[in-house]
Tab-separated table of C-alpha atoms in Angstrom:
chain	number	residue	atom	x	y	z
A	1	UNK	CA	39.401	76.615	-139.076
A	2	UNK	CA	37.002	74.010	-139.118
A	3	UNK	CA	36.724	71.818	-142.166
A	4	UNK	CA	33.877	72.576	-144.776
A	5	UNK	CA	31.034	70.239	-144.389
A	6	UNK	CA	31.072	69.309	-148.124
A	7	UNK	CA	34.855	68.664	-148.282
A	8	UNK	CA	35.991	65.849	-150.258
A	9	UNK	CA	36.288	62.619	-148.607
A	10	UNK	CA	40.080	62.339	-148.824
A	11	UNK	CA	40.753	65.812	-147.621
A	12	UNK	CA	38.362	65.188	-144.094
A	13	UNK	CA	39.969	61.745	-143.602
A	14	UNK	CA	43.618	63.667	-144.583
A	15	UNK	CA	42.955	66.270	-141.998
A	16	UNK	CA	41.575	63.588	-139.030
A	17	UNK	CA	44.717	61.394	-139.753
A	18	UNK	CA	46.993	64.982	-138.729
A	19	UNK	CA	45.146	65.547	-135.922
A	20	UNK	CA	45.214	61.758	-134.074
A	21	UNK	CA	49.386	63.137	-134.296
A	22	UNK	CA	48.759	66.363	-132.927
A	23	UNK	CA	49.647	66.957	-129.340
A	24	UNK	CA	46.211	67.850	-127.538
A	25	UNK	CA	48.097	70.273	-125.398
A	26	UNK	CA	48.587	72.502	-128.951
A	27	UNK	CA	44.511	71.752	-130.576
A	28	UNK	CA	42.382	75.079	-131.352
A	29	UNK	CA	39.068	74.962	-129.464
A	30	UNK	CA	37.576	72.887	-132.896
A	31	UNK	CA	40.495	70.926	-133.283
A	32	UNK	CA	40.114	69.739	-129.631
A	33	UNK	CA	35.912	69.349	-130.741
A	34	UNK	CA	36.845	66.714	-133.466
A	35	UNK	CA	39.390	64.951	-131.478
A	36	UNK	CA	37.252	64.776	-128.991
A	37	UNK	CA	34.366	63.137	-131.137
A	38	UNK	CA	36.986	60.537	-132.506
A	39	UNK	CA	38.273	59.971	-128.592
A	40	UNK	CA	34.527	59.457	-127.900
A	41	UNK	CA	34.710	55.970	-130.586
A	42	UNK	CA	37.710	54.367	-129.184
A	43	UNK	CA	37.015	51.064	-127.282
A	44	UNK	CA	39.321	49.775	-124.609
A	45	UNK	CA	39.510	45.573	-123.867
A	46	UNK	CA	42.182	43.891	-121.504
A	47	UNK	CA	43.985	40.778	-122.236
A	48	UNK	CA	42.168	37.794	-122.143
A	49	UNK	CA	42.760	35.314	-119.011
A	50	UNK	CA	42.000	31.762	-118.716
A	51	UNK	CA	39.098	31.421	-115.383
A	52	UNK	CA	37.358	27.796	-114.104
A	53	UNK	CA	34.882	27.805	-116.153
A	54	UNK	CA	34.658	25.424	-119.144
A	55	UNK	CA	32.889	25.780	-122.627
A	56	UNK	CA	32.616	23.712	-125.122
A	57	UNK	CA	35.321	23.742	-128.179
A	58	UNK	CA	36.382	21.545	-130.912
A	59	UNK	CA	40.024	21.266	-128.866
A	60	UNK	CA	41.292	20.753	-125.870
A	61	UNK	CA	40.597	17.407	-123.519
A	62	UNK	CA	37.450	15.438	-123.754
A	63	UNK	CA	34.605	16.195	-122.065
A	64	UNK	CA	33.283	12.925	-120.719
A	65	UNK	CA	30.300	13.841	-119.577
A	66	UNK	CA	29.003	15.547	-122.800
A	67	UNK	CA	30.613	12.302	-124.738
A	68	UNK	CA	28.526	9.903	-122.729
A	69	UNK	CA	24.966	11.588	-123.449
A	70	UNK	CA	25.668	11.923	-126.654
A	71	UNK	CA	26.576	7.970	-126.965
A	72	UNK	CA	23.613	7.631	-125.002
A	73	UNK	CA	21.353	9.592	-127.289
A	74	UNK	CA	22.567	7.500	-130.077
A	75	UNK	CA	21.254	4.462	-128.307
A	76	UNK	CA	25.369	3.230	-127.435
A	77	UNK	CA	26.484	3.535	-131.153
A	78	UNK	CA	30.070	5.581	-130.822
A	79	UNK	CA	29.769	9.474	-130.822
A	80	UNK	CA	32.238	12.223	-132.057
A	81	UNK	CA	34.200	13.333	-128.958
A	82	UNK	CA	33.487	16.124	-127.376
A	83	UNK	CA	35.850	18.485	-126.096
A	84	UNK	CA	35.772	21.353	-123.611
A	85	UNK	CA	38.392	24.212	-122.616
A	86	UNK	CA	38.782	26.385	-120.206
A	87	UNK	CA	36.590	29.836	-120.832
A	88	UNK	CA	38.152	33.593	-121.024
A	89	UNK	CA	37.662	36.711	-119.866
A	90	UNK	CA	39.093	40.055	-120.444
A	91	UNK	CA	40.890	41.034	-117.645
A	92	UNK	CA	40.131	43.873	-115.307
A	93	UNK	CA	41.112	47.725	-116.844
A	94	UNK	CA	42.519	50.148	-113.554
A	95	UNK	CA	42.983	53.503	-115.216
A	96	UNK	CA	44.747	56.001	-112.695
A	97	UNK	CA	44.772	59.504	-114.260
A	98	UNK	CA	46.769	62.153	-112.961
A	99	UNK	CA	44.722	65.685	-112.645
A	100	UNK	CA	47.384	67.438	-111.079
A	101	UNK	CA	48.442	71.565	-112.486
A	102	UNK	CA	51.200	69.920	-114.740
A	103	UNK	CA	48.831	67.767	-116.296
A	104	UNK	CA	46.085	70.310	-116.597
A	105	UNK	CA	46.722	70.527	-121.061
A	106	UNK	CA	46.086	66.339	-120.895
A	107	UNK	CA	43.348	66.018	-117.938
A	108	UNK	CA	40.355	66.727	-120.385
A	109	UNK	CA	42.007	63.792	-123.091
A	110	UNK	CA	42.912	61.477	-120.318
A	111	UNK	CA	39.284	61.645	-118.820
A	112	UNK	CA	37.324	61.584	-122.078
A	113	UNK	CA	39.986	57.966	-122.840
A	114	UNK	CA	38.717	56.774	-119.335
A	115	UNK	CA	35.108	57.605	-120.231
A	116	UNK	CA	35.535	55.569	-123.772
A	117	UNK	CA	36.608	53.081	-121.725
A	118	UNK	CA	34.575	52.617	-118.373
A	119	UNK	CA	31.377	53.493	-121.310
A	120	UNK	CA	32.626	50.069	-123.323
A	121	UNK	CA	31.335	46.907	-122.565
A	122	UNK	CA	34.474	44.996	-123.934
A	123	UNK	CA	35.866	45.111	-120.404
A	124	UNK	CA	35.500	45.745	-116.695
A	125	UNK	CA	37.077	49.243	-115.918
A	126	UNK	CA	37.752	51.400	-112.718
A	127	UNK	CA	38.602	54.810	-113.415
A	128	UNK	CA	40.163	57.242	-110.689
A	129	UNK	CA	41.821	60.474	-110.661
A	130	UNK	CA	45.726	61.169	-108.684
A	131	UNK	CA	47.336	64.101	-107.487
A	132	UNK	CA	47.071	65.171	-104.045
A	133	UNK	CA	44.199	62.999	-103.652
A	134	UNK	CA	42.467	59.976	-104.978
A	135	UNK	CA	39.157	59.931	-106.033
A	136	UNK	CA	36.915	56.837	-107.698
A	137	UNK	CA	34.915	58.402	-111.028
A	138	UNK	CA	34.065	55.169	-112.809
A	139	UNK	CA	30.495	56.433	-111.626
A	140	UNK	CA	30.552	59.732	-113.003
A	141	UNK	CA	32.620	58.852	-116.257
A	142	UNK	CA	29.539	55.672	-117.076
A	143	UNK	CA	27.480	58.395	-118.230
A	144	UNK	CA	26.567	58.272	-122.199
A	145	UNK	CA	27.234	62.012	-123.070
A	146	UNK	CA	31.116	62.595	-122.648
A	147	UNK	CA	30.384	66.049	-121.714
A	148	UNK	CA	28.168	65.309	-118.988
A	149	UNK	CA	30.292	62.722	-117.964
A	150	UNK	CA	33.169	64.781	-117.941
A	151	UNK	CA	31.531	67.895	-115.810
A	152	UNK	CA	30.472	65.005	-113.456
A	153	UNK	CA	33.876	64.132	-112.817
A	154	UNK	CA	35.287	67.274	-112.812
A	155	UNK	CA	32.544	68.335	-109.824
A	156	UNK	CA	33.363	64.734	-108.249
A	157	UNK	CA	37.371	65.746	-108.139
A	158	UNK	CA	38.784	68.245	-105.259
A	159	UNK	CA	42.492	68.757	-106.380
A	160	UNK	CA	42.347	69.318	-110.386
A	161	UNK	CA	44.952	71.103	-111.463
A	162	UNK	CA	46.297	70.684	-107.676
A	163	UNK	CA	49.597	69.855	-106.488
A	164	UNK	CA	50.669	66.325	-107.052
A	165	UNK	CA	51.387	63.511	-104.674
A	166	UNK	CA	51.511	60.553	-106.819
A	167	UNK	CA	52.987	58.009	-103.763
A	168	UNK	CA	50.410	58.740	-101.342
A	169	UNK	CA	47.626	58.512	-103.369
A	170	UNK	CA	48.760	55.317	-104.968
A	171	UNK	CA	49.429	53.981	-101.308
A	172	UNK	CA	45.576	54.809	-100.744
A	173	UNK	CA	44.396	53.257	-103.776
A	174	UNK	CA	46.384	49.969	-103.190
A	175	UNK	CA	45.056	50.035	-99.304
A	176	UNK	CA	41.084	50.813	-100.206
A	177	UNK	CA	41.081	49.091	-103.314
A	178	UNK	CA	43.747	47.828	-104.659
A	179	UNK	CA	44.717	44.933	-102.087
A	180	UNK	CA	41.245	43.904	-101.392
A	181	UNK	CA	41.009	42.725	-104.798
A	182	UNK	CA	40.647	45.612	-107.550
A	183	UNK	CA	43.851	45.582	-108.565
A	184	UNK	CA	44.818	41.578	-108.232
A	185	UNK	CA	45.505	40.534	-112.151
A	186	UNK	CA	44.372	43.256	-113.538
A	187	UNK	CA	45.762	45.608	-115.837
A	188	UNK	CA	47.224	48.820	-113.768
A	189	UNK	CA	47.629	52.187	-116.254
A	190	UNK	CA	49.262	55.286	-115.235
A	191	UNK	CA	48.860	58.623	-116.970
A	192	UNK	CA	50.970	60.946	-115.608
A	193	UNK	CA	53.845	63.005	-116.789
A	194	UNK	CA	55.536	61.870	-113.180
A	195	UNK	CA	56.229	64.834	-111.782
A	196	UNK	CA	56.369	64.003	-107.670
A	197	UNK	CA	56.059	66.414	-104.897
A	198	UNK	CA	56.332	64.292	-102.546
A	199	UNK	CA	59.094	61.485	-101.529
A	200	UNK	CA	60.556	59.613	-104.595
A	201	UNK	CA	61.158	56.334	-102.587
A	202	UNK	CA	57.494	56.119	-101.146
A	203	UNK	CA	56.514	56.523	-104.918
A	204	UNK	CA	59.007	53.579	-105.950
A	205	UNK	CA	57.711	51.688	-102.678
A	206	UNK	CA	53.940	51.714	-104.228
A	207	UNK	CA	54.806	51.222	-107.691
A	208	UNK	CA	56.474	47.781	-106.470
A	209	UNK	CA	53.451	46.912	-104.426
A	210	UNK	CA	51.276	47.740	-107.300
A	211	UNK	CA	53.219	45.630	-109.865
A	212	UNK	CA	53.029	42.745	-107.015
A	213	UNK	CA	49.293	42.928	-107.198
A	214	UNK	CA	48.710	43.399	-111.542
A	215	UNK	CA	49.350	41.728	-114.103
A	216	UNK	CA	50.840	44.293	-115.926
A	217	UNK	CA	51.692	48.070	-115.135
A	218	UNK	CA	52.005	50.882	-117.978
A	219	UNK	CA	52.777	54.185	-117.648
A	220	UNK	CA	51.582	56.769	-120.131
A	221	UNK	CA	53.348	59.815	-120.147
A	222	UNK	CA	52.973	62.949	-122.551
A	223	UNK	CA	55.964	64.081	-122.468
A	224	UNK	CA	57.714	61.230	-123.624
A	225	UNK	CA	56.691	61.928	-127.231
A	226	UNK	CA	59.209	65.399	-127.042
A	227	UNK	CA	62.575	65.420	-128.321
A	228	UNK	CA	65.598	64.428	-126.346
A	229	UNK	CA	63.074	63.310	-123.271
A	230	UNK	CA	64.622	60.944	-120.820
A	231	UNK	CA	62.307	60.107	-117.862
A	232	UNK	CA	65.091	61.907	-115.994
A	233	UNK	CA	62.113	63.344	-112.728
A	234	UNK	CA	62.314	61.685	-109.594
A	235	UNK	CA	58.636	60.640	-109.653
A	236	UNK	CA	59.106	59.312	-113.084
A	237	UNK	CA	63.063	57.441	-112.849
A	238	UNK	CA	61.167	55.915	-109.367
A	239	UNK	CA	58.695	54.634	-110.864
A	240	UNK	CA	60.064	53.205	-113.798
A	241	UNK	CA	61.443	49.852	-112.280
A	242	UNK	CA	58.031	48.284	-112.095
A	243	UNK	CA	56.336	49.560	-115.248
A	244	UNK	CA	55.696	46.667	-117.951
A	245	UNK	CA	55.395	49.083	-120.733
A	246	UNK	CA	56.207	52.915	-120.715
A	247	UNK	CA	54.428	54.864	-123.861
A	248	UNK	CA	53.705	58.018	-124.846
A	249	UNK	CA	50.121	60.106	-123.991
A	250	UNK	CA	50.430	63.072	-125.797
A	251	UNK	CA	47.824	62.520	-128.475
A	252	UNK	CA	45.081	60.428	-130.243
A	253	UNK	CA	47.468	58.019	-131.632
A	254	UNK	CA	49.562	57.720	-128.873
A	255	UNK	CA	46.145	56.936	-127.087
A	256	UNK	CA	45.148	54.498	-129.850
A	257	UNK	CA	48.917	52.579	-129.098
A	258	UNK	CA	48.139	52.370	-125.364
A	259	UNK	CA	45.100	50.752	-126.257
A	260	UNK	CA	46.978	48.187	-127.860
A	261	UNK	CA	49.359	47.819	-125.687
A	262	UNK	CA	46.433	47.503	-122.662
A	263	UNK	CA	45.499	44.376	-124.766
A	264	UNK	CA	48.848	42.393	-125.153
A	265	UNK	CA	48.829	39.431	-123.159
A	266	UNK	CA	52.191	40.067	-121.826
């Protein structure tokens, strides 16, 4: 049952801190409401990279140009040195989500993360959906209201809770968007539980070409967080070779840590 509107303080903030541990796949319909308000708050941002441009900063190598009008404003007397550095950015966000029938108790929490994300303005995001197809949503999911956003999607994707061909439709993101320049440094996340239908080694093949391409490749996977798990599917043991950082998916914290781990520089 739902928590009393006037319940103390401790006891609401008790009962969110169990749920962000629940697995999602196991919430009552108002457990999944209230995880799905706090899902709605979290931000996404990718690790910073260095780009061409240069700012101004109180380190880094003089800026000679900046040095000179200032001596010249000061009629010739010596000025301070000024510096520059080279600006940041966050880096590209690629969120692949897998909608396939096995994934059907995480789809809704996956999508609502992606929508957090591709709705924050800490980073550039793509968001698309895997399983016997691939289909963009970053357009659907850039709604404000998580529910509209969400039924958007849903109408925008032909296979949920479909079969699941996670090779080929990584091979077609990498050839429509991928190698022309979405995926190049960016930060590549799976979530998927890795099941594979299809061949194992064209699965391993794209994973390698999709490491080539990012900066960094993680895998989220839900059922990682279970007891005695070993990423023992073919899908999953293919893929594993070129993942950067393999985490759990299972729940609001576990969301909250790849969020974290999205950020790491390395």
């Amino acid at each position: 049952p739902e928590a009393p509107s006037d319940a103390p303080l401790p006891a609401l903030a008790s009962r969110a801190e169990v749920l962000r541990h629940r697995d999602v796949a196991s919430l009552s319909p108002a457990e999944r409401a209230e995880v799905n308000r706090l899902l709605a708050a979290l931000s996404l941002r990718g690790p910073d990279r260095r780009t061409a441009r240069r700012r101004a900063s109180h380190r880094g190598p003089v800026d000679p140009h900046r040095t000179a009008r200032e001596t010249l404003r000061r009629g010739g007397e010596p000025a301070l040195l000024r510096r520059r550095t080279r600006a940041a950015k966050p880096r590209r966000v690629i969120l692949l989500a897998d909608v396939s029938g096995s994934m059907t108790p995480y789809a809704d929490a996956f999508l609502r993360f992606a929508h957090a994300a591709t709705r924050s303005r800490a980073t550039p995001t793509e968001a698309f959906t895997i399983g016997t197809r691939l289909t963009r949503v970053t357009r659907q999911l850039t709604h404000p209201d998580p529910d509209t956003a969400l039924r958007a999607a849903a109408a925008a994707i032909p296979d949920f809770s479909g079969g699941t061909r996670l090779g080929e439709t990584i091979a077609e993101f990498l050839d429509r968007w991928g190698r022309r320049g979405l995926a190049r440094g960016a930060v590549a996340v799976v979530l998927s539980d890795g099941w594979e239908r299809g061949d194992p080694a064209h699965l391993a093949a794209q994973m390698r070409a999709l490491h080539r391409l990012a900066h960094r490749v993680i895998w989220a996977n839900p059922l990682k967080s279970r007891p005695g798990y070993a990423p023992l599917a073919a899908g999953m043991a293919a893929a594993l070779p070129s993942v950067d950082a393999f985490t759990e998916g299972h729940s609001l914290a576990a969301l909250e840590e790849l969020a974290a781990v999205v950020r790491e520089r390395s």
